PDB file of C-alpha atoms and ligand atoms in Angstrom:
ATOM      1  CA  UNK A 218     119.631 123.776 136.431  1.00 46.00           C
ATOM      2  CA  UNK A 219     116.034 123.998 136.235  1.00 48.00           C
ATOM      3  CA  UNK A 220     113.903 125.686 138.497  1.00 49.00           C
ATOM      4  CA  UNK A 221     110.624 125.102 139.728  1.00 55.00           C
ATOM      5  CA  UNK A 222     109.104 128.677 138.657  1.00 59.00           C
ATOM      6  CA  UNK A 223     111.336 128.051 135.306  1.00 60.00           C
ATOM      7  CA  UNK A 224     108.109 128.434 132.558  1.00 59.00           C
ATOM      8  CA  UNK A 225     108.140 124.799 131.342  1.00 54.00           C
ATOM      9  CA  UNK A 226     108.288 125.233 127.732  1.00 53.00           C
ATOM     10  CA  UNK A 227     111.902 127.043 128.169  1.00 56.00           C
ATOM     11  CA  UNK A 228     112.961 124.320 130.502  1.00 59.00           C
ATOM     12  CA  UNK A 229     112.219 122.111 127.393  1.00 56.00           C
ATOM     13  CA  UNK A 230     114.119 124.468 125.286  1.00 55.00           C
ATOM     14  CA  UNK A 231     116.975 124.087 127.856  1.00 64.00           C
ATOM     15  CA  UNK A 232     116.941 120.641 128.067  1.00 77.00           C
ATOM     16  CA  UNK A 233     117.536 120.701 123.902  1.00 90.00           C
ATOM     17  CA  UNK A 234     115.998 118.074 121.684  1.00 96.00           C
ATOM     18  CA  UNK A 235     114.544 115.046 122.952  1.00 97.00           C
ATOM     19  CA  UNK A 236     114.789 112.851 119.473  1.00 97.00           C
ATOM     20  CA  UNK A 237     118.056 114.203 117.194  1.00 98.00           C
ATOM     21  CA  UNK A 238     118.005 111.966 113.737  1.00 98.00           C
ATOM     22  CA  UNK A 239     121.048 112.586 111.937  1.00 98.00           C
ATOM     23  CA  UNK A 240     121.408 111.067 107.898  1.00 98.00           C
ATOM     24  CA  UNK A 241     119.954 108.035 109.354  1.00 98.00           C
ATOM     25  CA  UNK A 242     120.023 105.014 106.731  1.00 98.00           C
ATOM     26  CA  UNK A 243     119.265 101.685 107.157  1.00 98.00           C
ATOM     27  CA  UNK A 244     119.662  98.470 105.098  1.00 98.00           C
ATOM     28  CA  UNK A 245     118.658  95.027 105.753  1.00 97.00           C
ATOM     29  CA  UNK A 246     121.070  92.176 104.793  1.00 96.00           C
ATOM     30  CA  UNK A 247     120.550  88.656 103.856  1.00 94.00           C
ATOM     31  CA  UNK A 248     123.448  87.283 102.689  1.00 94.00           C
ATOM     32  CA  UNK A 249     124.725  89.232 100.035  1.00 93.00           C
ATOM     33  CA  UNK A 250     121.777  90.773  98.852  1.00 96.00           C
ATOM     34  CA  UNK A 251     121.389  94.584 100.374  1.00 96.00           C
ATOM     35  CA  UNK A 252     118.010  95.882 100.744  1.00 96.00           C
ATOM     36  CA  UNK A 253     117.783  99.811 101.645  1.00 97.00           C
ATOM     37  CA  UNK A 254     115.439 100.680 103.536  1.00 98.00           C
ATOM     38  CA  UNK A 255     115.983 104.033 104.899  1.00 98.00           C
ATOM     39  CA  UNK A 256     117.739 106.901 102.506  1.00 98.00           C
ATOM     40  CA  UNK A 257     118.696 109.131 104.948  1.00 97.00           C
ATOM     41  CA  UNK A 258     115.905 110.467 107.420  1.00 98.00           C
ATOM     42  CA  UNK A 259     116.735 114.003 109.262  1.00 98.00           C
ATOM     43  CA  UNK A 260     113.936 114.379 111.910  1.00 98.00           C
ATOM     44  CA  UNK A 261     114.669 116.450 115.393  1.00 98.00           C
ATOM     45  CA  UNK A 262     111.719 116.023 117.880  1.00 98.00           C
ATOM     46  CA  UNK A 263     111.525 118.326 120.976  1.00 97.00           C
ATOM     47  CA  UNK A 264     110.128 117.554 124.211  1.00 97.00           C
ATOM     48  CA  UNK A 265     106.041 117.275 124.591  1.00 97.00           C
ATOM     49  CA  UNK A 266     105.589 117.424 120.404  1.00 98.00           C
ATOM     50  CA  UNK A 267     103.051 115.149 119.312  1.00 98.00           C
ATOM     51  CA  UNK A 268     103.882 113.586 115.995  1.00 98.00           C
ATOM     52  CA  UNK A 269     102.433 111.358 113.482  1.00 98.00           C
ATOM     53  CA  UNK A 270     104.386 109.394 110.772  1.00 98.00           C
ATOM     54  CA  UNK A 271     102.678 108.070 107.845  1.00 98.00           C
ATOM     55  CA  UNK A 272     103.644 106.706 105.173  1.00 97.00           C
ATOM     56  CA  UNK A 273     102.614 103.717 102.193  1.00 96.00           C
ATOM     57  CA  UNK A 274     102.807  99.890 103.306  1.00 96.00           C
ATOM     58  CA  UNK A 275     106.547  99.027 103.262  1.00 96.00           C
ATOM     59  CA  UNK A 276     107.774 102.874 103.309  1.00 97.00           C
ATOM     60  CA  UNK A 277     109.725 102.085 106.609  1.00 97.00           C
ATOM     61  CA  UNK A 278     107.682 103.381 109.346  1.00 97.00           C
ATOM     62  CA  UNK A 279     108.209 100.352 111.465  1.00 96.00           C
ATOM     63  CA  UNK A 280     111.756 100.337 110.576  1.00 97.00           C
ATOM     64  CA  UNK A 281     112.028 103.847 111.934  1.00 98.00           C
ATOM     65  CA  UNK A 282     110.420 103.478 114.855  1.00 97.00           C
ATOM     66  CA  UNK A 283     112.517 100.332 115.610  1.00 95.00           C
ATOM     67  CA  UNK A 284     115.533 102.337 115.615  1.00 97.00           C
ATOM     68  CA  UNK A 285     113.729 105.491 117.466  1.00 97.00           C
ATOM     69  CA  UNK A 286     112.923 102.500 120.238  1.00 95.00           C
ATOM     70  CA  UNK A 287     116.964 101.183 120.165  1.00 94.00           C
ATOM     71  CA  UNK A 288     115.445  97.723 119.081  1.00 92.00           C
ATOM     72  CA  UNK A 289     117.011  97.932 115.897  1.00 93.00           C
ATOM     73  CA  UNK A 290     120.377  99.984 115.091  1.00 94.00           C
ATOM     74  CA  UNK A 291     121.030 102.229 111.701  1.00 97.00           C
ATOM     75  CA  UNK A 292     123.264 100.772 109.317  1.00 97.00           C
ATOM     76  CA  UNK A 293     124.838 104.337 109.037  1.00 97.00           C
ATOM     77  CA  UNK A 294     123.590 108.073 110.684  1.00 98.00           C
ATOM     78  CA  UNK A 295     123.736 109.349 114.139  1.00 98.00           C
ATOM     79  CA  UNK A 296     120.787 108.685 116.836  1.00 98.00           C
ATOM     80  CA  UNK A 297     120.952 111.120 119.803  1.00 97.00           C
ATOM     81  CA  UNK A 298     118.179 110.243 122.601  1.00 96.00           C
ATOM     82  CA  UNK A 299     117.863 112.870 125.141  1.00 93.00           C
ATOM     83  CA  UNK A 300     121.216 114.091 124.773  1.00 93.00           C
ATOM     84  CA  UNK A 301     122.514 110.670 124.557  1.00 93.00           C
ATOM     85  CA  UNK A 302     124.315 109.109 121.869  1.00 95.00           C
ATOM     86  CA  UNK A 303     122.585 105.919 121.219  1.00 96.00           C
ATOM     87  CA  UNK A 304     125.786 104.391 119.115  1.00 93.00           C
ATOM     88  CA  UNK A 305     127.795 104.730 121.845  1.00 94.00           C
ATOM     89  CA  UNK A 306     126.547 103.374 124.218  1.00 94.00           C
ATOM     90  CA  UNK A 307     126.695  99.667 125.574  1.00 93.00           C
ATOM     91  CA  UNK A 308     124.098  96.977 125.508  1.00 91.00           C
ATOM     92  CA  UNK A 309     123.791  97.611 128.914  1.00 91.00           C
ATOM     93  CA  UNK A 310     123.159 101.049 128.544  1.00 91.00           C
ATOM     94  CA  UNK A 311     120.847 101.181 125.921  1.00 91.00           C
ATOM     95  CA  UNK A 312     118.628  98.755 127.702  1.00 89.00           C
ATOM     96  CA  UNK A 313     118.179 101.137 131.019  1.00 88.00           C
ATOM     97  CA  UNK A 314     118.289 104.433 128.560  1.00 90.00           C
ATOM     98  CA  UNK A 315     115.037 102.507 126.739  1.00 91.00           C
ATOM     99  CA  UNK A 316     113.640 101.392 129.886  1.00 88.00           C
ATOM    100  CA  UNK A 317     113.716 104.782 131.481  1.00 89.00           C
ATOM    101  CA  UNK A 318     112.899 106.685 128.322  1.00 94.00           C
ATOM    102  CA  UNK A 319     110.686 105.237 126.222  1.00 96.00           C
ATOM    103  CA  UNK A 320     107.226 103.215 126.474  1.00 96.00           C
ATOM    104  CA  UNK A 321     105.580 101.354 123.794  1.00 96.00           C
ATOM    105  CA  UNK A 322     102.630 100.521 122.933  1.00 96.00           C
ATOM    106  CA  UNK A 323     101.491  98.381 120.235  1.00 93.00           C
ATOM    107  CA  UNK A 324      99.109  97.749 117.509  1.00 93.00           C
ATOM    108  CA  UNK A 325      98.011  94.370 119.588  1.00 93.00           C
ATOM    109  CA  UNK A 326      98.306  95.710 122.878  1.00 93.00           C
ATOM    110  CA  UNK A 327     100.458  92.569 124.246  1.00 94.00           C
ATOM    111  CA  UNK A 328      98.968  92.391 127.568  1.00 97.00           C
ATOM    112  CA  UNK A 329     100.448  89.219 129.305  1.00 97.00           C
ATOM    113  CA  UNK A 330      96.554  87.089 129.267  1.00 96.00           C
ATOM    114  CA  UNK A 331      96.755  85.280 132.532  1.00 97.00           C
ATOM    115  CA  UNK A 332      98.136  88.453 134.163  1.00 98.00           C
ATOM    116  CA  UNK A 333      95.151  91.297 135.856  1.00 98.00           C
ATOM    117  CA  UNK A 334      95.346  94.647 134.314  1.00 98.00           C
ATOM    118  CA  UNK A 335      97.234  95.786 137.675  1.00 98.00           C
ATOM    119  CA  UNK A 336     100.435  93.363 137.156  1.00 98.00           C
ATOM    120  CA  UNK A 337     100.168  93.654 133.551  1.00 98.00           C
ATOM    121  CA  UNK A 338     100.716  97.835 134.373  1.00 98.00           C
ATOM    122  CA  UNK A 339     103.156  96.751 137.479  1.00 98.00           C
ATOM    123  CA  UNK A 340     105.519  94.757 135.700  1.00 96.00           C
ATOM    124  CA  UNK A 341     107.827  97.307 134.041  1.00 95.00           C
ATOM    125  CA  UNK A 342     108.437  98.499 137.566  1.00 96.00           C
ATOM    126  CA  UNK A 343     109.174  95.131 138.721  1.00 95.00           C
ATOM    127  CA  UNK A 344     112.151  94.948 136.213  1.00 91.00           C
ATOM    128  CA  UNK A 345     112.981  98.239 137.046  1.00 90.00           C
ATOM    129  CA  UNK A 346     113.769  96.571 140.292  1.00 93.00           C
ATOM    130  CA  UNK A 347     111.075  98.280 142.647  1.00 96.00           C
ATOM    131  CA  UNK A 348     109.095  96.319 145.262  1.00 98.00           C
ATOM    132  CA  UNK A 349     106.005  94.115 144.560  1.00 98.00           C
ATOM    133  CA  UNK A 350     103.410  96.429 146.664  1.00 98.00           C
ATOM    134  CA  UNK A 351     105.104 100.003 145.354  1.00 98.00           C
ATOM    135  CA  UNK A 352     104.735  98.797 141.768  1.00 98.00           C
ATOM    136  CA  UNK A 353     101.237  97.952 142.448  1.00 98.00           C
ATOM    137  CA  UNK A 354     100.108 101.300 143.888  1.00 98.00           C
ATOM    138  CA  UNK A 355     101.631 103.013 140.915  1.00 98.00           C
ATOM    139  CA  UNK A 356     100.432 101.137 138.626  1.00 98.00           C
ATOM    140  CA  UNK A 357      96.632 101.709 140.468  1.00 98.00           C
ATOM    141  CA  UNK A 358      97.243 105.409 139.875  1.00 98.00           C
ATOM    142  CA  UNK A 359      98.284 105.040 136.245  1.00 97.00           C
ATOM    143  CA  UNK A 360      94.879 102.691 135.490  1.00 98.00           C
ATOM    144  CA  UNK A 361      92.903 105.166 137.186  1.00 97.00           C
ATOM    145  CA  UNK A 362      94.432 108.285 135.056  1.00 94.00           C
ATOM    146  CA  UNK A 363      93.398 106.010 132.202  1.00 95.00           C
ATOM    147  CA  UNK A 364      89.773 105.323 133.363  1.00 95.00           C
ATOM    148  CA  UNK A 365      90.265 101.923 134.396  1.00 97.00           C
ATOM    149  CA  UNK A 366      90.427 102.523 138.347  1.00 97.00           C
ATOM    150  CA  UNK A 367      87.286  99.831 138.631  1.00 97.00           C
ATOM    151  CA  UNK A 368      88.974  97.185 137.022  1.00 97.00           C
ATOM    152  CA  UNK A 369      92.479  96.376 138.547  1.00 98.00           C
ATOM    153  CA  UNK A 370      91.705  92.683 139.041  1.00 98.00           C
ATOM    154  CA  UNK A 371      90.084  91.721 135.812  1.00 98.00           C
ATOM    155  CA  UNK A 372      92.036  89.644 133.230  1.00 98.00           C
ATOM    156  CA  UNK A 373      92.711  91.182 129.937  1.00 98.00           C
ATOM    157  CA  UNK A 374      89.921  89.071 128.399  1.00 97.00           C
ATOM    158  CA  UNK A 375      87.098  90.756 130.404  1.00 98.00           C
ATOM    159  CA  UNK A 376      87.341  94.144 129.110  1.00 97.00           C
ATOM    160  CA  UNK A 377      87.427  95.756 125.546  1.00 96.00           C
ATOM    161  CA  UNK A 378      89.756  95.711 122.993  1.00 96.00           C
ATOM    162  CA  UNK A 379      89.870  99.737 123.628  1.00 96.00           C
ATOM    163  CA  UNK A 380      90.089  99.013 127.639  1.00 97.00           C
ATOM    164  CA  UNK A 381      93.038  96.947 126.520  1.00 97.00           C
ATOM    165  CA  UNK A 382      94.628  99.876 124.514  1.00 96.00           C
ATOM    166  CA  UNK A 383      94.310 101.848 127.672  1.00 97.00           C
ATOM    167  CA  UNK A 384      95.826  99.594 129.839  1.00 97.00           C
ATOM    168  CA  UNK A 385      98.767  98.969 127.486  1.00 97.00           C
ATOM    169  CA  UNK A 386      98.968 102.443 127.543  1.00 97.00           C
ATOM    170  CA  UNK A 387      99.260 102.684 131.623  1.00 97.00           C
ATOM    171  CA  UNK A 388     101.758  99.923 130.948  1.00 97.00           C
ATOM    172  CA  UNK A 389     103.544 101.860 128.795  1.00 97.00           C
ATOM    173  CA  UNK A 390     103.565 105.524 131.193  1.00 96.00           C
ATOM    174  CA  UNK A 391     104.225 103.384 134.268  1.00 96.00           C
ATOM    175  CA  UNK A 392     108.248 104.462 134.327  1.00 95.00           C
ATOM    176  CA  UNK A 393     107.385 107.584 133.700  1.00 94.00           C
ATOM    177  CA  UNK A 394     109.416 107.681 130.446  1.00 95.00           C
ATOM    178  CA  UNK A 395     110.108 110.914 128.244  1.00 93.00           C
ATOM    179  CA  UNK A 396     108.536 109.317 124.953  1.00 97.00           C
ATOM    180  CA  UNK A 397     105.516 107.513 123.673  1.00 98.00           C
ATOM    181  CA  UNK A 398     106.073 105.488 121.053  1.00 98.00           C
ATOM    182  CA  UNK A 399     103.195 104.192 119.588  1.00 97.00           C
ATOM    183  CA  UNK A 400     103.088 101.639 116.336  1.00 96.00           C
ATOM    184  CA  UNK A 401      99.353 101.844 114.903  1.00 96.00           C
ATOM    185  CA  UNK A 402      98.236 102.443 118.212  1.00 96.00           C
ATOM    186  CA  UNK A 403      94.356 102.074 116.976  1.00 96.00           C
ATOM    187  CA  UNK A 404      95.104  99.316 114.194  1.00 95.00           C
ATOM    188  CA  UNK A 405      92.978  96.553 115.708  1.00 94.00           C
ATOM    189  CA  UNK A 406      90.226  99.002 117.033  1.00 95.00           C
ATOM    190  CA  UNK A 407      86.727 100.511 115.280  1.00 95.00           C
ATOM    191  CA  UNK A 408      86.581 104.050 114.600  1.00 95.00           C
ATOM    192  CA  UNK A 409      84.875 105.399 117.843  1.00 94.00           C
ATOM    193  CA  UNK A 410      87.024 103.472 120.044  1.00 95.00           C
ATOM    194  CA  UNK A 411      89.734 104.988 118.018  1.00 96.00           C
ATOM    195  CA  UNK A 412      89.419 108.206 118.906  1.00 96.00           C
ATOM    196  CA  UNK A 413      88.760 107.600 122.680  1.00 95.00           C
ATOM    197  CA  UNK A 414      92.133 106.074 122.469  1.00 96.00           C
ATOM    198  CA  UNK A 415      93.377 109.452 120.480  1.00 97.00           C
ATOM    199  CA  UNK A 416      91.832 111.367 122.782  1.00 97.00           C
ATOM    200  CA  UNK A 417      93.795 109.827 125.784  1.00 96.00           C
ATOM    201  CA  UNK A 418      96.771 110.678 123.802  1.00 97.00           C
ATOM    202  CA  UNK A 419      96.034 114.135 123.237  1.00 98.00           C
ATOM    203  CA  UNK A 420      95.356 114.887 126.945  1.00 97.00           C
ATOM    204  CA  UNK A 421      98.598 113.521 127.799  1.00 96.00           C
ATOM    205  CA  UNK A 422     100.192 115.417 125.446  1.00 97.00           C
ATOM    206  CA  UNK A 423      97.991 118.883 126.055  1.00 97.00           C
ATOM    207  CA  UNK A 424      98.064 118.019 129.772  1.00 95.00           C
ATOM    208  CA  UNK A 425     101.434 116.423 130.872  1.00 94.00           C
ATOM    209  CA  UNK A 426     103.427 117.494 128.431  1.00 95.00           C
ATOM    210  CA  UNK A 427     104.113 113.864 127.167  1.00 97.00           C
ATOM    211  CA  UNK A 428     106.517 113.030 123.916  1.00 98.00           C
ATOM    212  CA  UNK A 429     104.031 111.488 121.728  1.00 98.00           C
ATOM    213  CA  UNK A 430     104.967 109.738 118.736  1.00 98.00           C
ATOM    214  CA  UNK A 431     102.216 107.551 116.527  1.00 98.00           C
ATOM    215  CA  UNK A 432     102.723 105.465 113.317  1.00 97.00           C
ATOM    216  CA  UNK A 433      99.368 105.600 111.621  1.00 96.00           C
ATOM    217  CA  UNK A 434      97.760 104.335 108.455  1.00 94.00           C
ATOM    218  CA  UNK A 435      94.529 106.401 108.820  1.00 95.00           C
ATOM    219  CA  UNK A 436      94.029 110.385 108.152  1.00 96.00           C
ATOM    220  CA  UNK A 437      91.365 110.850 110.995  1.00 96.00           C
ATOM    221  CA  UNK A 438      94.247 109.164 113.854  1.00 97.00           C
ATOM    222  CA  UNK A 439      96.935 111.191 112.319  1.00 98.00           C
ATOM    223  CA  UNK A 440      95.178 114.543 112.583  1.00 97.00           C
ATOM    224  CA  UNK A 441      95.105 114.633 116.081  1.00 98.00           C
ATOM    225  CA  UNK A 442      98.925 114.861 116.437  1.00 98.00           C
ATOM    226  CA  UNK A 443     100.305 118.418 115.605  1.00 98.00           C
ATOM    227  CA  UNK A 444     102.851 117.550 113.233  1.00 98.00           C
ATOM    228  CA  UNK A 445     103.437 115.287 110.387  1.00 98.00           C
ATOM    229  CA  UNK A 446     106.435 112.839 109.215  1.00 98.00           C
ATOM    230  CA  UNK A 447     105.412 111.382 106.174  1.00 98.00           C
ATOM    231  CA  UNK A 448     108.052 108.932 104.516  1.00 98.00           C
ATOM    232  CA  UNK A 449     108.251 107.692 100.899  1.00 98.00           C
ATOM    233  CA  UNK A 450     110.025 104.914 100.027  1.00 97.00           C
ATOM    234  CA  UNK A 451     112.703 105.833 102.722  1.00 98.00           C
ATOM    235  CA  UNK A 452     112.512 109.280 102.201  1.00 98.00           C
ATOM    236  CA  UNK A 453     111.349 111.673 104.199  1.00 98.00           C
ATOM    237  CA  UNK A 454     108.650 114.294 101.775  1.00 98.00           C
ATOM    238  CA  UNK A 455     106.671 116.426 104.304  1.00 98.00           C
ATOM    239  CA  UNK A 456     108.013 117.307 107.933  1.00 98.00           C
ATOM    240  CA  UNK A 457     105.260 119.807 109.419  1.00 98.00           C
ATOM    241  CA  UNK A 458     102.316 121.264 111.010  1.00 98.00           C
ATOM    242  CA  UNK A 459      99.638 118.921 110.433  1.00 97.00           C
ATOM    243  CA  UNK A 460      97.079 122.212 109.445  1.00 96.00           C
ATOM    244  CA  UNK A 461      99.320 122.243 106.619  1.00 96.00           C
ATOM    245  CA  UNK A 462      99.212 118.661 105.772  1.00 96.00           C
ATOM    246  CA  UNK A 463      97.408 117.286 102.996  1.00 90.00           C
ATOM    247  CA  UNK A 464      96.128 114.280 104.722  1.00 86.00           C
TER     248      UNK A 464
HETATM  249  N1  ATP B 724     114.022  91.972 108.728  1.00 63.14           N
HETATM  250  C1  ATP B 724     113.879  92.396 107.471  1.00 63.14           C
HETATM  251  N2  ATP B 724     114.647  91.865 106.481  1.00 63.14           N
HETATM  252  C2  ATP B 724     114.535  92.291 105.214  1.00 63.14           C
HETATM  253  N3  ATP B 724     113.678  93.268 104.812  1.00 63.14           N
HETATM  254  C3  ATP B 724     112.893  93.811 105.740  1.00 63.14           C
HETATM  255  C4  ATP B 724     112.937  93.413 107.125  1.00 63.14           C
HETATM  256  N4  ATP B 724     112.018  94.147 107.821  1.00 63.14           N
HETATM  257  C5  ATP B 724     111.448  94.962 106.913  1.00 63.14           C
HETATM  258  N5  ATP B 724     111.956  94.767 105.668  1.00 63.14           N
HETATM  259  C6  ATP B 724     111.586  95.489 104.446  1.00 63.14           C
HETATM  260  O1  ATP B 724     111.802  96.876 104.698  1.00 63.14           O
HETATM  261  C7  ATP B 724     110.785  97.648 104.085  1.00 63.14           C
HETATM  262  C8  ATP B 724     110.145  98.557 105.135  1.00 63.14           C
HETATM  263  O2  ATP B 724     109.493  97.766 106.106  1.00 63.14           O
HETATM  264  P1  ATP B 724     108.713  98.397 107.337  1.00 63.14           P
HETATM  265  O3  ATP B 724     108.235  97.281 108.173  1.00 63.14           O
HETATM  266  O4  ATP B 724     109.583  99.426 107.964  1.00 63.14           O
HETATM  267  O5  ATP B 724     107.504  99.125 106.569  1.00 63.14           O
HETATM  268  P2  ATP B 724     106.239  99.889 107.161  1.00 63.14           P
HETATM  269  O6  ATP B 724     106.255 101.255 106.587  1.00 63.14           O
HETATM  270  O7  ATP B 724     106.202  99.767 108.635  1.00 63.14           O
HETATM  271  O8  ATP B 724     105.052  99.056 106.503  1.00 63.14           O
HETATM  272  P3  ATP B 724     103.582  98.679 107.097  1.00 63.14           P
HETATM  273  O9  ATP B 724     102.747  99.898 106.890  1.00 63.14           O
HETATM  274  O10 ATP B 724     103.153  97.560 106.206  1.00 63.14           O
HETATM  275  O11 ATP B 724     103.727  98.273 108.522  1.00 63.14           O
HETATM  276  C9  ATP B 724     109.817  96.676 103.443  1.00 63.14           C
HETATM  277  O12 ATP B 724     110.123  96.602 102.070  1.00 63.14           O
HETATM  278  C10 ATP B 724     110.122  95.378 104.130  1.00 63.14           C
HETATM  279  O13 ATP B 724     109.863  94.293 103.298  1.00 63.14           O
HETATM  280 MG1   MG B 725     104.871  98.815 109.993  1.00 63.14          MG
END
């Protein structure tokens, strides 16, 4: 059981791994013809790491994360999710053990356009099967942690593509999940807006403890996280601190 005076980096430690990537590989088929895509990755992420993966074009970064996110399965390997065994469970399963664990958030933000920011942020709760006005007040108090208290009622179109970033990202903390997973988070922003966005990320990682997991092109978003996946053609070749990166 954990306590409330229980220090919380040993309740983490209790509460074992939050990511546990076993041999994973993963092939895409179209008829016949095989194409391998992942060799056999062995990551384990604990709870409140913040972790870049990087990688060449094609490497299978998005592939990964697909199968981090239960959007995609492994063709072979063994995926346990906060003590869950992702294989095993049903359709119906996996789709609450995503909704309740995991938020995305996307290199395009994919805010719903006709939507304000505050029902854009509401409506994972509203799937999630919680009342119109509840969803609304937490979703006020997520914009608001993200800056954007002023702007509840504007439409995604009348605020910046960085704004949007940030309100993808209240989207994406609304259920209060375990896990941020993030694919080129900062893909379709400039560099200073960038790393305002990185910036949120490392406060809610330094601040709430939040599992933070980025796929990055660039150097200067990676180096905020703390450690480094980098993958090769499938293959994982550096799993560490990012001080001891070479970036
Ligand atoms: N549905 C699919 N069917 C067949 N091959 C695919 C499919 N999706 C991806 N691939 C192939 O798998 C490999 C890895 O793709 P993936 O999207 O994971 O790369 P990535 O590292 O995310 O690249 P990028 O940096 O360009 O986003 C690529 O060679 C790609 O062409
Ligand atoms: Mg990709």
């Amino acid at each position: 059981m954990m306590s409330a005076v229980m220090p919380k980096a040993r309740a983490d430690a209790l509460r074992g791994p939050l990511i546990a990537l076993t041999d994973i590989r993963k092939s895409y088929f179209n008829g016949d013809l095989e194409t391998p895509v992942l060799h056999g990755v062995n990551v384990t992420i604990h709870h409140g790491e913040f972790v870049a993966i990087m990688g060449q074009s094609g490497s299978g970064k998005s592939t990964l994360m697909n199968i981090l996110g239960c959007l995609d399965t492994p063709t072979k390997g063994s995926y346990v999710l906060n003590g869950r065994e992702v294989e095993k469970l049903s359709d119906n399963e996996l789709a609450s053990v995503r909704n309740e664990t995991i938020g995305f958030v996307f290199q395009g933000f994919n805010l719903l356009k006709r939507m304000p920011l505050v029902d854009n942020v509401a409506l994972p709760l509203l799937y999630a099967g919680v009342s119109m006005a509840e969803a609304r007040k937490r979703a006020a108090v997520k914009l608001q942690q993200t800056g954007l208290g002023e702007f509840l009622k504007r439409l995604p179109n009348q605020i910046s593509g960085g704004q949007q970033q940030r309100v993808a990202i209240s989207r994406a903390l609304v259920c209060e999940p375990a896990l941020i997973l993030a694919d080129e988070p900062t893909g379709n922003l400039d560099t200073a807006t960038s790393s305002e966005i990185m910036n949120l990320f490392t406060r809610l990682n330094e601040e709430q403890g939040m599992s933070i997991l980025i796929v990055t092109h660039e150097p200067d978003v990676a180096k905020y996280a703390k450690r480094l996946v980098r993958l090769k053609d499938g293959y994982v070749t550096y799993d560490g601190p990012m001080a001891d990166a070479h970036l």
